[in-house]
Amino acid sequence: MRQLCKGNVAIIKGAVLAGCRAFYGYPITPASEVAEAAAYYIPQVGGTFLQAESEVAAINMVYGAASAGARAMTASSGPGLSLMQEGLSYCAGSELPLVVVDVVRGGPGLGNIAPEQSDYFCTVKGGGHGNYRLLVVAPASVQEMASLTMLAFDLADRYRNPAIVLTDGFIGQMMEALDLDPVPAKLPEKPWAVMGTAETRKNLITSIYLEPDELEAHIRKLESKYRLAQEKEARHESLRAEDAEVLLVGYGIVSRVLRSAVEQGRKQGLKVGLFRPITLWPFPSRALAEAARKCRKVLVVELSVGQMVEDVRLTLAGQVPVDFYGRVGGNVPLTEEILEQVAPLFAAMV
Amino acid sequence: MRQLCKGNVAIIKGAVLAGCRAFYGYPITPASEVAEAAAYYIPQVGGTFLQAESEVAAINMVYGAASAGARAMTASSGPGLSLMQEGLSYCAGSELPLVVVDVVRGGPGLGNIAPEQSDYFCTVKGGGHGNYRLLVVAPASVQEMASLTMLAFDLADRYRNPAIVLTDGFIGQMMEALDLDPVPAKLPEKPWAVMGTAETRKNLITSIYLEPDELEAHIRKLESKYRLAQEKEARHESLRAEDAEVLLVGYGIVSRVLRSAVEQGRKQGLKVGLFRPITLWPFPSRALAEAARKCRKVLVVELSVGQMVEDVRLTLAGQVPVDFYGRVGGNVPLTEEILEQVAPLFAAMV
Amino acid sequence: MRQLCKGNVAIIKGAVLAGCRAFYGYPITPASEVAEAAAYYIPQVGGTFLQAESEVAAINMVYGAASAGARAMTASSGPGLSLMQEGLSYCAGSELPLVVVDVVRGGPGLGNIAPEQSDYFCTVKGGGHGNYRLLVVAPASVQEMASLTMLAFDLADRYRNPAIVLTDGFIGQMMEALDLDPVPAKLPEKPWAVMGTAETRKNLITSIYLEPDELEAHIRKLESKYRLAQEKEARHESLRAEDAEVLLVGYGIVSRVLRSAVEQGRKQGLKVGLFRPITLWPFPSRALAEAARKCRKVLVVELSVGQMVEDVRLTLAGQVPVDFYGRVGGNVPLTEEILEQVAPLFAAMV
Amino acid sequence: MRQLCKGNVAIIKGAVLAGCRAFYGYPITPASEVAEAAAYYIPQVGGTFLQAESEVAAINMVYGAASAGARAMTASSGPGLSLMQEGLSYCAGSELPLVVVDVVRGGPGLGNIAPEQSDYFCTVKGGGHGNYRLLVVAPASVQEMASLTMLAFDLADRYRNPAIVLTDGFIGQMMEALDLDPVPAKLPEKPWAVMGTAETRKNLITSIYLEPDELEAHIRKLESKYRLAQEKEARHESLRAEDAEVLLVGYGIVSRVLRSAVEQGRKQGLKVGLFRPITLWPFPSRALAEAARKCRKVLVVELSVGQMVEDVRLTLAGQVPVDFYGRVGGNVPLTEEILEQVAPLFAAMV
């Protein structure tokens, strides 16, 4: 079924197809449209939409619904996502699958409602307390707003861990073709859930482990799950990386600008390529190391002062020089602006 | 004035000497004693202690008091610190000086009340939204619980930015000698504050910058402040690092175990040294790079599954191999346990 | 369909038959069982059960669901009901039909979890701000827990006003025969509701009227609704009141004790009768005045220090002497205790 | 010290003179000015002003400060006062002296910000759960805004019970002469308070009494306190009531209009008088019964649809006919409007 659709709405269409039947949220620009679409579509398939008292309430309702085995989600932006950090840490600790959409806005604090990518640290590194990780996917098109949301639900269930859809107001506001295959989602059995039945009465959803050895064992179990995810779930996309001398690295909306830069740069005879992480966690380190092996320079571009660049540098461990270019506050670099950054890199290499 | 004092109490004694006159908090083990000490001492010097409705309320009260020019603080642990992430992002965005103590407990979620170092990411990388940094100090003794709290207030004022005292239940519960010099703190003028006077009526404390260019300029200003702090405020301590072949890196309570390991290792003829970051942000990268230059191996030890180790690897950029050893859940490695990790490193080097 | 059923559960069975499809609540003894039954039964008929963050959140969710035209409810006890007073005033001001169950416990403050009738004032007189009334029904049996809940939904819709089911832990815990006729409820059209459709987009649910004349007109409109309810909806029950010299007045669980007292008193030759208000608001004044006309004494009995007695005195306006007997804290008078109060009244009359 | 002062400010000047050193509040029109004055004056005398997260938080902070023996207060209007009903019930149950100012606005719900007297029921009858009473005073001038606030603190301490200053936006906004005698308040000893000292460690401030007999004893104790207050603390004022044929009854701002009506009526030869309750609870029943004994008609005037009129009718118990005239929504009757109501009463009597 092909249609013209807005990014923020595509998230919910994907979620409904993925079997999500519970959305709890609190409005915040530029994520309110996601909630609006949820309020419109989710009750139509027999699900529940509820506007909570606050983001703290919302994430805890998602915790509850996920505990009962439902596919549940919420959506917010910076300030709201920050308020959810306690809940996210609890969900990870209790091994609950659920999806949180972060339509990133300018920060810190109130900042503004224009797009940024400044929530990389607080989602990928983990903004809540304790040793845990969140699965993070970063769509770059309206189609992916739907498909990566569906993937997020699958990954969340596969690893019993919260997943984040990290996007921004640009992709949220875009209208593009969206092709959906209305096949009912295959929902996994959840024998660990508390379903309100006699058999599941013994199940306990908790993140408390008072004895040090018990908590250590629990954390090691989480660690081994995360290691498995790192091996199996890293996703990326690349463009003309095979023979690139300068490799551009960027995700989400930025990757679209970088794609143009690669195309235009190649026309100018510059051997430039693109590496785009689709999953931010697990970070596609192996593929990036491979792609960057033959490069002479890497340029990371973000709508931040430099967050993902740390993971690129950690991955490349000094083997290739890594430069950074960032814009913030809602400003997005133009193709030409990128090429202006790229040209001197080639010059320096001669 | 020399006295026997508990770590959690020393924090407040330092705070009082630093001129802190406002404490807003919400109880959580193992940070409740800090609040208890605050409730006892701060009103005695004419200050305000208030138990708020929640951690969200507490951090926003600190925001208010700091806006009015007071030296203000709060203290919490994992779940509470997570709830404060929105507030911390607002404080950084509004350039407010204040101190937050995190007596780290086991996580994620409820975890337990035993010590961990698993809040490194959510304090050093920034657990809230947007591009910002927190100043983070990590005491390793009761004396430093006081002196680094005092430093935290000074740094906070110098950079108009929140500062974190990152500690744990071990140091909090220890009793050691504490030597305090009851010299009244020299408090800086704060012409930007809103003091309830006619002259300060025009002052505006906010983190909102609706125009992209304005927000970008604001973030660039923060960035340059952070760069200055990175140049001037990184602090560390080292022990027999000059000729070390294996350099141990650890902070807080772990550094005390590593110190014993160095001493015992040296007795066994192992050329082992210690590098202990005192400030976690700014991270003492220059000093670490210098100290590690002549080493053959670096071993990072944390009460986590590996968080600070990322900053060590970023710093050393592949020039020295970096290994990691972590314990979690409240378990703390013994000196012997460390030496068991160290021995094979020497073996491998031969 | 005849069954043995507990009072607290009968409330929800009645609600489901009445078409209630949304329950939002927060647990409190002795009302938690109502929520438990709601969690069990309401999702089975496609409805929503949600445990909110607090009673404040719960009543505002009921506000939301009622605004959308759903039959919605919540249940609580003393402290929780007090927290709902703002919400109840808003619901009355916005003319929203909904049902709140108050399983009254001992007060004031925490009090205890034993039964009382001490929430008469805060429900019948209105514990929130402004000029408004709540419809209040008071069941005296398990059967009425169901049937009066159904009536509460009907009255709420008829007058577009919140209705209270005022009951207590005794009736809530009783098991008695319950006879339900599973006929689907006839739900009224609600053209004023906001249904998420184009036609209802113009509807506005609000209680704000900034201009004094507008607000006065609104309050007069509410007043005339209330006058109509007073004329048409007062309900009562009486027993041997026709020739009674002493008329006992009591509601809810107390009326069952008074019924025994009437029966035993008559055996002893005492001309005693019972008047039991079924609706506390509108108060059955006309019927009471009629019943009391030929009496010589009225004795009001409550599980309070005297609340409904004010309405009895207002009704009788000095025409018949009104005595009061109350027990509190969970103590309930025995039949003999009542007769001990009654005997001297007859003696005094001679 | 004589000065021109606004009503809302006079409240705080009275409070400061009464020794109040703690104000916790949340802003709401038309009570925000009270908070503003508190923020300005209370810190000047070494006290604490704090804007809480919500009215629920504010009343619980007052609970805390009162528990510690401080004279503490808050101020709000309709919606905020409704949110405080749980806290007020707890304070009454725990026998805590404190003062709450209600600057009544139009209701129910949001209503508007114009003056009303529609919070009589929820303060005088008790809007929270359980058997309790609040002491309620109703100022009619700027001078009384100060003096009755001081009285409220005294009564609160004398009966260890919350006291309400029930006023409205008219008196709050008026500027009149205020004469204050800056004599330091004599504060009573509070051996029951929890002062943070070894001796008061055994003190327990609570409202929980799990055993029915214990709770009944506690409620009886409260009852006897209330009976004492009814005997000793009822206050009123009257004007030409001695020979009045028609007695006007009104409080607060209304009493000022009625005073003009009495004066003008007398000039027209109408034997009209005024009875003004100063304390609404305890209601000055004895004095009113006395004043009304020789009257032929009573006319109660309120800025409500009829709330205090119930207490007038209860007091007079049918011995004198009681009429009611009310305006709402912020409309206040003019002197002429009152006389138009009065004239037919005389006509009917002939």
PDB file of C-alpha atoms in Angstrom, chain C residues 56 77-87 89-93 105-114 116-119 121-122 125-133 206-213 215-220 222-223 226 303-307 309-311 313-314 317-319 326-331, chain D residues 56 77-87 89-93 105-114 116-119 121-122 125-133 206-213 215-220 222-223 226 303-307 309-311 313-314 317-319 326-331:
ATOM      1  CA  VAL C  56      -5.007  13.712  40.961  1.00  0.00           C
ATOM      2  CA  SER C  77     -11.267   6.415  49.801  1.00  0.00           C
ATOM      3  CA  GLY C  78     -10.809   9.469  52.093  1.00  0.00           C
ATOM      4  CA  PRO C  79      -7.307  10.757  51.323  1.00  0.00           C
ATOM      5  CA  GLY C  80      -7.679   9.952  47.639  1.00  0.00           C
ATOM      6  CA  LEU C  81     -11.125  11.477  47.458  1.00  0.00           C
ATOM      7  CA  SER C  82      -9.745  14.643  49.032  1.00  0.00           C
ATOM      8  CA  LEU C  83      -7.075  14.827  46.355  1.00  0.00           C
ATOM      9  CA  MET C  84      -9.823  14.576  43.735  1.00  0.00           C
ATOM     10  CA  GLN C  85     -11.703  17.648  44.963  1.00  0.00           C
ATOM     11  CA  GLU C  86     -10.125  19.943  42.419  1.00  0.00           C
ATOM     12  CA  GLY C  87     -10.940  17.503  39.631  1.00  0.00           C
ATOM     13  CA  SER C  89     -15.064  20.786  40.867  1.00  0.00           C
ATOM     14  CA  TYR C  90     -13.695  20.956  37.317  1.00  0.00           C
ATOM     15  CA  CYS C  91     -15.923  18.089  36.186  1.00  0.00           C
ATOM     16  CA  ALA C  92     -19.009  19.743  37.685  1.00  0.00           C
ATOM     17  CA  GLY C  93     -18.023  23.083  36.152  1.00  0.00           C
ATOM     18  CA  ARG C 105     -12.622   4.909  55.713  1.00  0.00           C
ATOM     19  CA  GLY C 106     -11.856   6.422  59.094  1.00  0.00           C
ATOM     20  CA  GLY C 107     -10.472   9.942  59.117  1.00  0.00           C
ATOM     21  CA  PRO C 108      -9.390  12.663  59.315  1.00  0.00           C
ATOM     22  CA  GLY C 109      -5.935  12.312  57.784  1.00  0.00           C
ATOM     23  CA  LEU C 110      -4.698   8.760  57.579  1.00  0.00           C
ATOM     24  CA  GLY C 111      -7.233   7.687  60.196  1.00  0.00           C
ATOM     25  CA  ASN C 112      -7.689   3.979  59.682  1.00  0.00           C
ATOM     26  CA  ILE C 113      -9.148   1.586  57.127  1.00  0.00           C
ATOM     27  CA  ALA C 114     -12.305   0.779  59.056  1.00  0.00           C
ATOM     28  CA  GLU C 116     -17.068   5.485  58.596  1.00  0.00           C
ATOM     29  CA  GLN C 117     -19.594   7.865  57.074  1.00  0.00           C
ATOM     30  CA  SER C 118     -17.432  10.903  57.584  1.00  0.00           C
ATOM     31  CA  ASP C 119     -17.196  11.916  53.920  1.00  0.00           C
ATOM     32  CA  PHE C 121     -19.794  16.817  53.982  1.00  0.00           C
ATOM     33  CA  CYS C 122     -17.031  16.582  51.394  1.00  0.00           C
ATOM     34  CA  LYS C 125     -21.821  19.771  50.424  1.00  0.00           C
ATOM     35  CA  GLY C 126     -18.979  19.747  47.933  1.00  0.00           C
ATOM     36  CA  GLY C 127     -15.385  19.591  49.045  1.00  0.00           C
ATOM     37  CA  GLY C 128     -14.038  21.477  46.058  1.00  0.00           C
ATOM     38  CA  HIS C 129     -14.318  25.152  45.285  1.00  0.00           C
ATOM     39  CA  GLY C 130     -17.204  26.982  43.753  1.00  0.00           C
ATOM     40  CA  ASN C 131     -20.940  26.626  43.523  1.00  0.00           C
ATOM     41  CA  TYR C 132     -21.663  23.071  42.464  1.00  0.00           C
ATOM     42  CA  ARG C 133     -23.327  19.879  43.616  1.00  0.00           C
ATOM     43  CA  THR C 206     -14.266  23.791  29.754  1.00  0.00           C
ATOM     44  CA  SER C 207     -15.143  25.385  33.059  1.00  0.00           C
ATOM     45  CA  ILE C 208     -13.632  28.791  32.364  1.00  0.00           C
ATOM     46  CA  TYR C 209     -15.948  31.799  31.958  1.00  0.00           C
ATOM     47  CA  LEU C 210     -13.867  34.908  32.342  1.00  0.00           C
ATOM     48  CA  GLU C 211     -16.649  37.488  32.158  1.00  0.00           C
ATOM     49  CA  PRO C 212     -18.648  37.783  35.399  1.00  0.00           C
ATOM     50  CA  ASP C 213     -21.982  37.849  33.544  1.00  0.00           C
ATOM     51  CA  LEU C 215     -19.962  32.903  34.689  1.00  0.00           C
ATOM     52  CA  GLU C 216     -23.094  34.008  36.515  1.00  0.00           C
ATOM     53  CA  ALA C 217     -25.223  32.725  33.649  1.00  0.00           C
ATOM     54  CA  HIS C 218     -23.333  29.441  33.692  1.00  0.00           C
ATOM     55  CA  ILE C 219     -23.819  29.036  37.440  1.00  0.00           C
ATOM     56  CA  ARG C 220     -27.525  29.844  37.102  1.00  0.00           C
ATOM     57  CA  LEU C 222     -26.129  24.663  36.820  1.00  0.00           C
ATOM     58  CA  GLU C 223     -28.467  25.831  39.579  1.00  0.00           C
ATOM     59  CA  TYR C 226     -29.724  21.064  40.334  1.00  0.00           C
ATOM     60  CA  LEU C 303     -20.896   6.735  61.561  1.00  0.00           C
ATOM     61  CA  SER C 304     -19.715  10.295  62.075  1.00  0.00           C
ATOM     62  CA  VAL C 305     -19.856  13.049  64.666  1.00  0.00           C
ATOM     63  CA  GLY C 306     -22.875  14.468  62.884  1.00  0.00           C
ATOM     64  CA  GLN C 307     -22.914  15.461  59.253  1.00  0.00           C
ATOM     65  CA  VAL C 309     -27.970  15.474  60.707  1.00  0.00           C
ATOM     66  CA  GLU C 310     -27.529  19.036  59.458  1.00  0.00           C
ATOM     67  CA  ASP C 311     -29.622  18.268  56.389  1.00  0.00           C
ATOM     68  CA  ARG C 313     -32.431  19.660  60.755  1.00  0.00           C
ATOM     69  CA  LEU C 314     -32.517  21.981  57.748  1.00  0.00           C
ATOM     70  CA  ALA C 317     -36.653  23.434  60.491  1.00  0.00           C
ATOM     71  CA  GLY C 318     -37.425  23.022  64.159  1.00  0.00           C
ATOM     72  CA  GLN C 319     -40.817  21.334  63.661  1.00  0.00           C
ATOM     73  CA  GLY C 326     -22.879   8.730  66.212  1.00  0.00           C
ATOM     74  CA  ARG C 327     -20.077   6.219  66.385  1.00  0.00           C
ATOM     75  CA  VAL C 328     -16.751   6.664  64.670  1.00  0.00           C
ATOM     76  CA  GLY C 329     -13.349   5.147  64.047  1.00  0.00           C
ATOM     77  CA  GLY C 330     -14.786   1.955  62.636  1.00  0.00           C
ATOM     78  CA  ASN C 331     -17.112   1.246  65.507  1.00  0.00           C
TER      79      ASN C 331
ATOM     80  CA  VAL D  56      -0.174  19.506  47.120  1.00  0.00           C
ATOM     81  CA  SER D  77      -7.476  30.243  45.619  1.00  0.00           C
ATOM     82  CA  GLY D  78     -10.217  27.783  44.573  1.00  0.00           C
ATOM     83  CA  PRO D  79      -8.442  25.140  42.484  1.00  0.00           C
ATOM     84  CA  GLY D  80      -5.368  25.263  44.709  1.00  0.00           C
ATOM     85  CA  LEU D  81      -7.430  25.130  47.860  1.00  0.00           C
ATOM     86  CA  SER D  82      -9.226  22.076  46.510  1.00  0.00           C
ATOM     87  CA  LEU D  83      -5.888  20.366  45.938  1.00  0.00           C
ATOM     88  CA  MET D  84      -5.005  21.079  49.570  1.00  0.00           C
ATOM     89  CA  GLN D  85      -8.026  19.257  50.981  1.00  0.00           C
ATOM     90  CA  GLU D  86      -6.099  16.073  51.656  1.00  0.00           C
ATOM     91  CA  GLY D  87      -3.353  18.024  53.389  1.00  0.00           C
ATOM     92  CA  SER D  89      -7.536  16.848  56.617  1.00  0.00           C
ATOM     93  CA  TYR D  90      -4.111  15.471  57.588  1.00  0.00           C
ATOM     94  CA  CYS D  91      -3.191  18.661  59.436  1.00  0.00           C
ATOM     95  CA  ALA D  92      -6.471  18.613  61.360  1.00  0.00           C
ATOM     96  CA  GLY D  93      -6.031  14.921  62.121  1.00  0.00           C
ATOM     97  CA  ARG D 105     -12.279  33.319  43.022  1.00  0.00           C
ATOM     98  CA  GLY D 106     -15.171  32.345  40.806  1.00  0.00           C
ATOM     99  CA  GLY D 107     -15.851  28.643  40.407  1.00  0.00           C
ATOM    100  CA  PRO D 108     -16.529  25.809  39.967  1.00  0.00           C
ATOM    101  CA  GLY D 109     -13.514  24.533  38.015  1.00  0.00           C
ATOM    102  CA  LEU D 110     -11.457  27.244  36.424  1.00  0.00           C
ATOM    103  CA  GLY D 111     -14.339  29.687  36.746  1.00  0.00           C
ATOM    104  CA  ASN D 112     -12.753  33.101  36.654  1.00  0.00           C
ATOM    105  CA  ILE D 113     -10.510  35.295  38.775  1.00  0.00           C
ATOM    106  CA  ALA D 114     -13.247  37.617  40.029  1.00  0.00           C
ATOM    107  CA  GLU D 116     -16.897  35.039  45.026  1.00  0.00           C
ATOM    108  CA  GLN D 117     -17.776  33.524  48.396  1.00  0.00           C
ATOM    109  CA  SER D 118     -18.285  30.076  47.006  1.00  0.00           C
ATOM    110  CA  ASP D 119     -15.641  28.324  49.100  1.00  0.00           C
ATOM    111  CA  PHE D 121     -18.747  24.870  52.118  1.00  0.00           C
ATOM    112  CA  CYS D 122     -15.289  23.527  51.357  1.00  0.00           C
ATOM    113  CA  LYS D 125     -17.997  22.239  56.362  1.00  0.00           C
ATOM    114  CA  GLY D 126     -14.646  20.674  55.525  1.00  0.00           C
ATOM    115  CA  GLY D 127     -13.746  19.704  51.995  1.00  0.00           C
ATOM    116  CA  GLY D 128     -11.457  16.886  52.997  1.00  0.00           C
ATOM    117  CA  HIS D 129     -12.338  13.499  54.412  1.00  0.00           C
ATOM    118  CA  GLY D 130     -13.168  12.627  57.953  1.00  0.00           C
ATOM    119  CA  ASN D 131     -14.621  14.307  60.979  1.00  0.00           C
ATOM    120  CA  TYR D 132     -12.795  17.579  61.445  1.00  0.00           C
ATOM    121  CA  ARG D 133     -13.308  21.323  61.452  1.00  0.00           C
ATOM    122  CA  THR D 206       0.597  11.580  62.924  1.00  0.00           C
ATOM    123  CA  SER D 207      -3.054  11.134  62.066  1.00  0.00           C
ATOM    124  CA  ILE D 208      -3.072   7.341  61.943  1.00  0.00           C
ATOM    125  CA  TYR D 209      -4.966   5.404  64.611  1.00  0.00           C
ATOM    126  CA  LEU D 210      -5.455   1.888  63.380  1.00  0.00           C
ATOM    127  CA  GLU D 211      -7.602   0.565  66.219  1.00  0.00           C
ATOM    128  CA  PRO D 212     -11.246   1.698  66.042  1.00  0.00           C
ATOM    129  CA  ASP D 213     -11.373   2.518  69.742  1.00  0.00           C
ATOM    130  CA  LEU D 215      -9.473   6.473  66.503  1.00  0.00           C
ATOM    131  CA  GLU D 216     -12.834   7.021  68.169  1.00  0.00           C
ATOM    132  CA  ALA D 217     -11.061   8.388  71.253  1.00  0.00           C
ATOM    133  CA  HIS D 218      -8.972  10.658  69.031  1.00  0.00           C
ATOM    134  CA  ILE D 219     -12.051  11.961  67.210  1.00  0.00           C
ATOM    135  CA  ARG D 220     -13.848  12.550  70.510  1.00  0.00           C
ATOM    136  CA  LEU D 222     -11.027  16.653  68.505  1.00  0.00           C
ATOM    137  CA  GLU D 223     -14.778  17.034  69.054  1.00  0.00           C
ATOM    138  CA  TYR D 226     -14.188  21.968  68.646  1.00  0.00           C
ATOM    139  CA  LEU D 303     -21.539  35.950  46.629  1.00  0.00           C
ATOM    140  CA  SER D 304     -22.732  32.384  46.129  1.00  0.00           C
ATOM    141  CA  VAL D 305     -25.886  30.480  45.316  1.00  0.00           C
ATOM    142  CA  GLY D 306     -26.421  29.961  49.029  1.00  0.00           C
ATOM    143  CA  GLN D 307     -23.925  28.343  51.327  1.00  0.00           C
ATOM    144  CA  VAL D 309     -27.489  30.508  54.516  1.00  0.00           C
ATOM    145  CA  GLU D 310     -27.617  26.872  55.605  1.00  0.00           C
ATOM    146  CA  ASP D 311     -25.872  27.734  58.862  1.00  0.00           C
ATOM    147  CA  ARG D 313     -31.214  28.409  58.873  1.00  0.00           C
ATOM    148  CA  LEU D 314     -29.734  25.731  61.128  1.00  0.00           C
ATOM    149  CA  ALA D 317     -34.399  26.524  63.168  1.00  0.00           C
ATOM    150  CA  GLY D 318     -37.545  27.922  61.614  1.00  0.00           C
ATOM    151  CA  GLN D 319     -38.130  30.607  64.243  1.00  0.00           C
ATOM    152  CA  GLY D 326     -26.925  35.841  45.975  1.00  0.00           C
ATOM    153  CA  ARG D 327     -24.803  37.091  43.131  1.00  0.00           C
ATOM    154  CA  VAL D 328     -22.028  35.083  41.561  1.00  0.00           C
ATOM    155  CA  GLY D 329     -19.338  35.055  38.905  1.00  0.00           C
ATOM    156  CA  GLY D 330     -17.705  38.190  40.213  1.00  0.00           C
ATOM    157  CA  ASN D 331     -20.839  40.292  40.275  1.00  0.00           C
TER     158      ASN D 331
END
